[in-house]
N, CA, C and O of each residue as an XYZ file, in Angstrom:
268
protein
N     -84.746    -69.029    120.817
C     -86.066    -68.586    121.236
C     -85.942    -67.561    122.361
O     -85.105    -67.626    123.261
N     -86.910    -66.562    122.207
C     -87.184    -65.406    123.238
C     -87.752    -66.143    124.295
O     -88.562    -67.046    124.086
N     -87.238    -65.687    125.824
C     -88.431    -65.502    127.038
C     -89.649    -65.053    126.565
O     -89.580    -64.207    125.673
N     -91.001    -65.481    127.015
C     -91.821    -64.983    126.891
C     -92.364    -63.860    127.177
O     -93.442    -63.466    126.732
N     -91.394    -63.076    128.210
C     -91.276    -62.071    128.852
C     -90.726    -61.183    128.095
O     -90.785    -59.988    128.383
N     -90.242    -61.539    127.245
C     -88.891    -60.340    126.563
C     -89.019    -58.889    125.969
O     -88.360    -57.849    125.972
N     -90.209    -59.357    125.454
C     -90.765    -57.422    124.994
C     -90.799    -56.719    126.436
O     -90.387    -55.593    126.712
N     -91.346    -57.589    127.220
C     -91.952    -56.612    128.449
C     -90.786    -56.198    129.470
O     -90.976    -55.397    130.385
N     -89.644    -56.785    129.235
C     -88.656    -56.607    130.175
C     -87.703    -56.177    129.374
O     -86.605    -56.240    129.929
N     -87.641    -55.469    127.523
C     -86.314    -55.164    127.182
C     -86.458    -53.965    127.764
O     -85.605    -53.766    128.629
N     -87.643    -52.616    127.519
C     -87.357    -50.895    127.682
C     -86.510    -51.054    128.941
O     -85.372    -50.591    128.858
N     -86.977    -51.814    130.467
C     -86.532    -51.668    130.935
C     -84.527    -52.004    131.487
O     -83.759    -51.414    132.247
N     -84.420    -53.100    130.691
C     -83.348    -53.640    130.420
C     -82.250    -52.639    129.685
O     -81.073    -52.321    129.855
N     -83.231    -52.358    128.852
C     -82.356    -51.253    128.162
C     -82.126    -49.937    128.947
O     -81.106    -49.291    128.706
N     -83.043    -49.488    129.905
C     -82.525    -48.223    130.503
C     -81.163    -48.111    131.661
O     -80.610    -47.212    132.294
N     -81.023    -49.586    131.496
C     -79.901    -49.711    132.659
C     -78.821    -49.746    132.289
O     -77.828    -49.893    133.001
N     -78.865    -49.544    130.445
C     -77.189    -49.411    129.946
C     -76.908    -48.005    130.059
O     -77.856    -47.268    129.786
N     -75.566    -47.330    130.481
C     -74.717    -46.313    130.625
C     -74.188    -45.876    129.513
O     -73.927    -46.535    128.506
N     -73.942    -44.134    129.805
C     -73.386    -44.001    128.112
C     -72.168    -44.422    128.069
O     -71.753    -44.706    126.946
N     -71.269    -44.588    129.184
C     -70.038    -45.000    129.138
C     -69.843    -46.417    128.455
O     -68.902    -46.491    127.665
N     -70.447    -47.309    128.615
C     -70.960    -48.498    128.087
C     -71.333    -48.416    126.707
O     -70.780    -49.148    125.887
N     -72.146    -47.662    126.398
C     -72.385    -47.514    124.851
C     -71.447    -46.791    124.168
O     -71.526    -46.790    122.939
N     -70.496    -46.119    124.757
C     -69.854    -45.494    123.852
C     -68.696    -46.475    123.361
O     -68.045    -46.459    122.316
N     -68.647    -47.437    124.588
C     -67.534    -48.623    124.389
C     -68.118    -49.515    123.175
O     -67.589    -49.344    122.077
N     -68.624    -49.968    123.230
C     -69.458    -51.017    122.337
C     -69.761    -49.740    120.767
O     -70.090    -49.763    119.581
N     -69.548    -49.228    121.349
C     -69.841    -48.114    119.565
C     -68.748    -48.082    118.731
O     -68.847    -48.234    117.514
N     -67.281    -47.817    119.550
C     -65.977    -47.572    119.660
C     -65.609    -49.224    118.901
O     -64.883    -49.354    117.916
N     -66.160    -50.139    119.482
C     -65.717    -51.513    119.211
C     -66.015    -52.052    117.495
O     -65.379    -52.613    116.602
N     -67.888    -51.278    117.787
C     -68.562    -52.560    116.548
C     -68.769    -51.412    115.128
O     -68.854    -51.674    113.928
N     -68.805    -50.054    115.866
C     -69.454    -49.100    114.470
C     -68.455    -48.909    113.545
O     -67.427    -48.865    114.222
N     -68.161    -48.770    112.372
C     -67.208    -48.840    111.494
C     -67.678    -47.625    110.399
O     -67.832    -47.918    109.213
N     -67.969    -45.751    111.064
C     -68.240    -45.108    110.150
C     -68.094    -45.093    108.404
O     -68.947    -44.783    107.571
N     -66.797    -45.512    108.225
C     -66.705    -45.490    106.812
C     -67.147    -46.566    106.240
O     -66.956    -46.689    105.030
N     -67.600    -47.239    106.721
C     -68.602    -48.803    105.450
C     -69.907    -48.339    106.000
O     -70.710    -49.216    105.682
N     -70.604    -47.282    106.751
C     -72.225    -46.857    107.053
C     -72.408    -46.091    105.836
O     -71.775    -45.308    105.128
N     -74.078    -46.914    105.922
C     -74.573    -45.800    104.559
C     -75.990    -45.399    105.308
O     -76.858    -46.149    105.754
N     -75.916    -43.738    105.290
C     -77.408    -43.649    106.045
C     -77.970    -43.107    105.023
O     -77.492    -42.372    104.158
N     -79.832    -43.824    105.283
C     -80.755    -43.915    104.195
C     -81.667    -42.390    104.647
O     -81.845    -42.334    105.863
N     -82.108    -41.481    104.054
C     -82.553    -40.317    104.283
C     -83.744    -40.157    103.595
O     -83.460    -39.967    102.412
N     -85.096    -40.141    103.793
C     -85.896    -39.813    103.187
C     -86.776    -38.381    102.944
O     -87.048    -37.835    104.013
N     -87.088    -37.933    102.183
C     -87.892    -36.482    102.308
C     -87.431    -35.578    101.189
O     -86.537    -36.029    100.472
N     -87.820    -34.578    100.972
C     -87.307    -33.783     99.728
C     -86.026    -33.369     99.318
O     -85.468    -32.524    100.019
N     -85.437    -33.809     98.295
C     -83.821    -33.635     98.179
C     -83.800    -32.271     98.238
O     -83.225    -31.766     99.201
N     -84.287    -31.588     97.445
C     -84.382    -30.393     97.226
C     -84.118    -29.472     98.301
O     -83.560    -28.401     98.064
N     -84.591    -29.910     99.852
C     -84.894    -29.178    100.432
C     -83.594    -29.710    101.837
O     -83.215    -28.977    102.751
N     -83.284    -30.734    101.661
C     -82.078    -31.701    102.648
C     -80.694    -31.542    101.693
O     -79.912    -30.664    102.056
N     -80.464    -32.052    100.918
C     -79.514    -32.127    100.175
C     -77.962    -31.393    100.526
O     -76.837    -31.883    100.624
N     -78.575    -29.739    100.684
C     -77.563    -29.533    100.448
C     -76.744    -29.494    102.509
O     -75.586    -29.188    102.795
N     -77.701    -29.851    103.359
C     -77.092    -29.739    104.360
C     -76.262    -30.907    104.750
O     -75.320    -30.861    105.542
N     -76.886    -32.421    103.849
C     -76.501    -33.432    103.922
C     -74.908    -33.693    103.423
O     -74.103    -34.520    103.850
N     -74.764    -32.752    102.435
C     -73.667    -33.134    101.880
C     -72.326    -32.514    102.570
O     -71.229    -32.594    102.017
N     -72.586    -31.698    104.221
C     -71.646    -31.420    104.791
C     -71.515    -32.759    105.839
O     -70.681    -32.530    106.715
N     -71.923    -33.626    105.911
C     -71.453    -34.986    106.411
C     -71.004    -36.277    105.587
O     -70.689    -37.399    105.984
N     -71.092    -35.671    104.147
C     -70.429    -36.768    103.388
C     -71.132    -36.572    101.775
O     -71.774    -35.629    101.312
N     -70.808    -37.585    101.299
C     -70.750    -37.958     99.306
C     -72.777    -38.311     99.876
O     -73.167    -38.871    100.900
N     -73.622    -37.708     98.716
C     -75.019    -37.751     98.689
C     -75.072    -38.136     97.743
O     -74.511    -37.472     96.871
N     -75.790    -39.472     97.315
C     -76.948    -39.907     96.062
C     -77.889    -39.677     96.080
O     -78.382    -40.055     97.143
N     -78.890    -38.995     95.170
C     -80.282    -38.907     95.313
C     -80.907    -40.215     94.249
O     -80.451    -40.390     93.119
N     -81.806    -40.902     94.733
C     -82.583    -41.636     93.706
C     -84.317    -41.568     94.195
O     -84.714    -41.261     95.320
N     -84.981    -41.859     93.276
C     -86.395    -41.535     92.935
C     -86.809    -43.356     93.323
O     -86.205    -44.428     93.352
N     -88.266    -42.826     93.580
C     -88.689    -44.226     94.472
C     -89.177    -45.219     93.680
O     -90.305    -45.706     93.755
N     -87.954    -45.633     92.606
C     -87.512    -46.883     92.119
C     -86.433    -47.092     92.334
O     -85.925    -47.993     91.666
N     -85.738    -46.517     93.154
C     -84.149    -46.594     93.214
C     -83.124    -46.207     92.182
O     -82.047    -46.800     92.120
N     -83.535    -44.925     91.131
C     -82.782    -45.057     90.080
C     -82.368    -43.795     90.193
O     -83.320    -43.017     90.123
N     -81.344    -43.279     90.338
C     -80.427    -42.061     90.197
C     -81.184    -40.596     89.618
O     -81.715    -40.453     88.516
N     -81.093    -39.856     90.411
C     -81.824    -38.889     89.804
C     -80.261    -37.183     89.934
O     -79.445    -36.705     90.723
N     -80.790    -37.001     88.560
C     -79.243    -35.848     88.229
C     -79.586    -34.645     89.195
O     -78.825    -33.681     89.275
């Protein structure tokens, strides 16, 4: 269970972490090659900048592969 306080005291909680600190904890837990980032908006028009950071699937909003 949350403090009852907890919404009201995370922004500030959170402004007291350092980037040095986050970069540690990034370094530790992030594991680039098993991330999959979800991108929404016109392929057409993203696509091709996307695919200079990695392999792109496009699918249509049933989730089904689009050529």
């Amino acid at each position: 269970d949350l403090p009852a306080n907890y919404f009201d005291r995370f922004p500030d909680e959170v402004r007291l972490l350092d980037s040095e600190l986050l970069l540690q904890v990034a370094a530790r837990w992030f594991q680039p090659e098993r991330m999959t980032v979800i991108v929404t908006g016109d392929a057409t028009a993203i696509q091709e900048e996307l695919k200079e950071l990695g392999p792109v699937t496009v699918v249509d909003e049933q989730g089904h592969l689009v050529a």
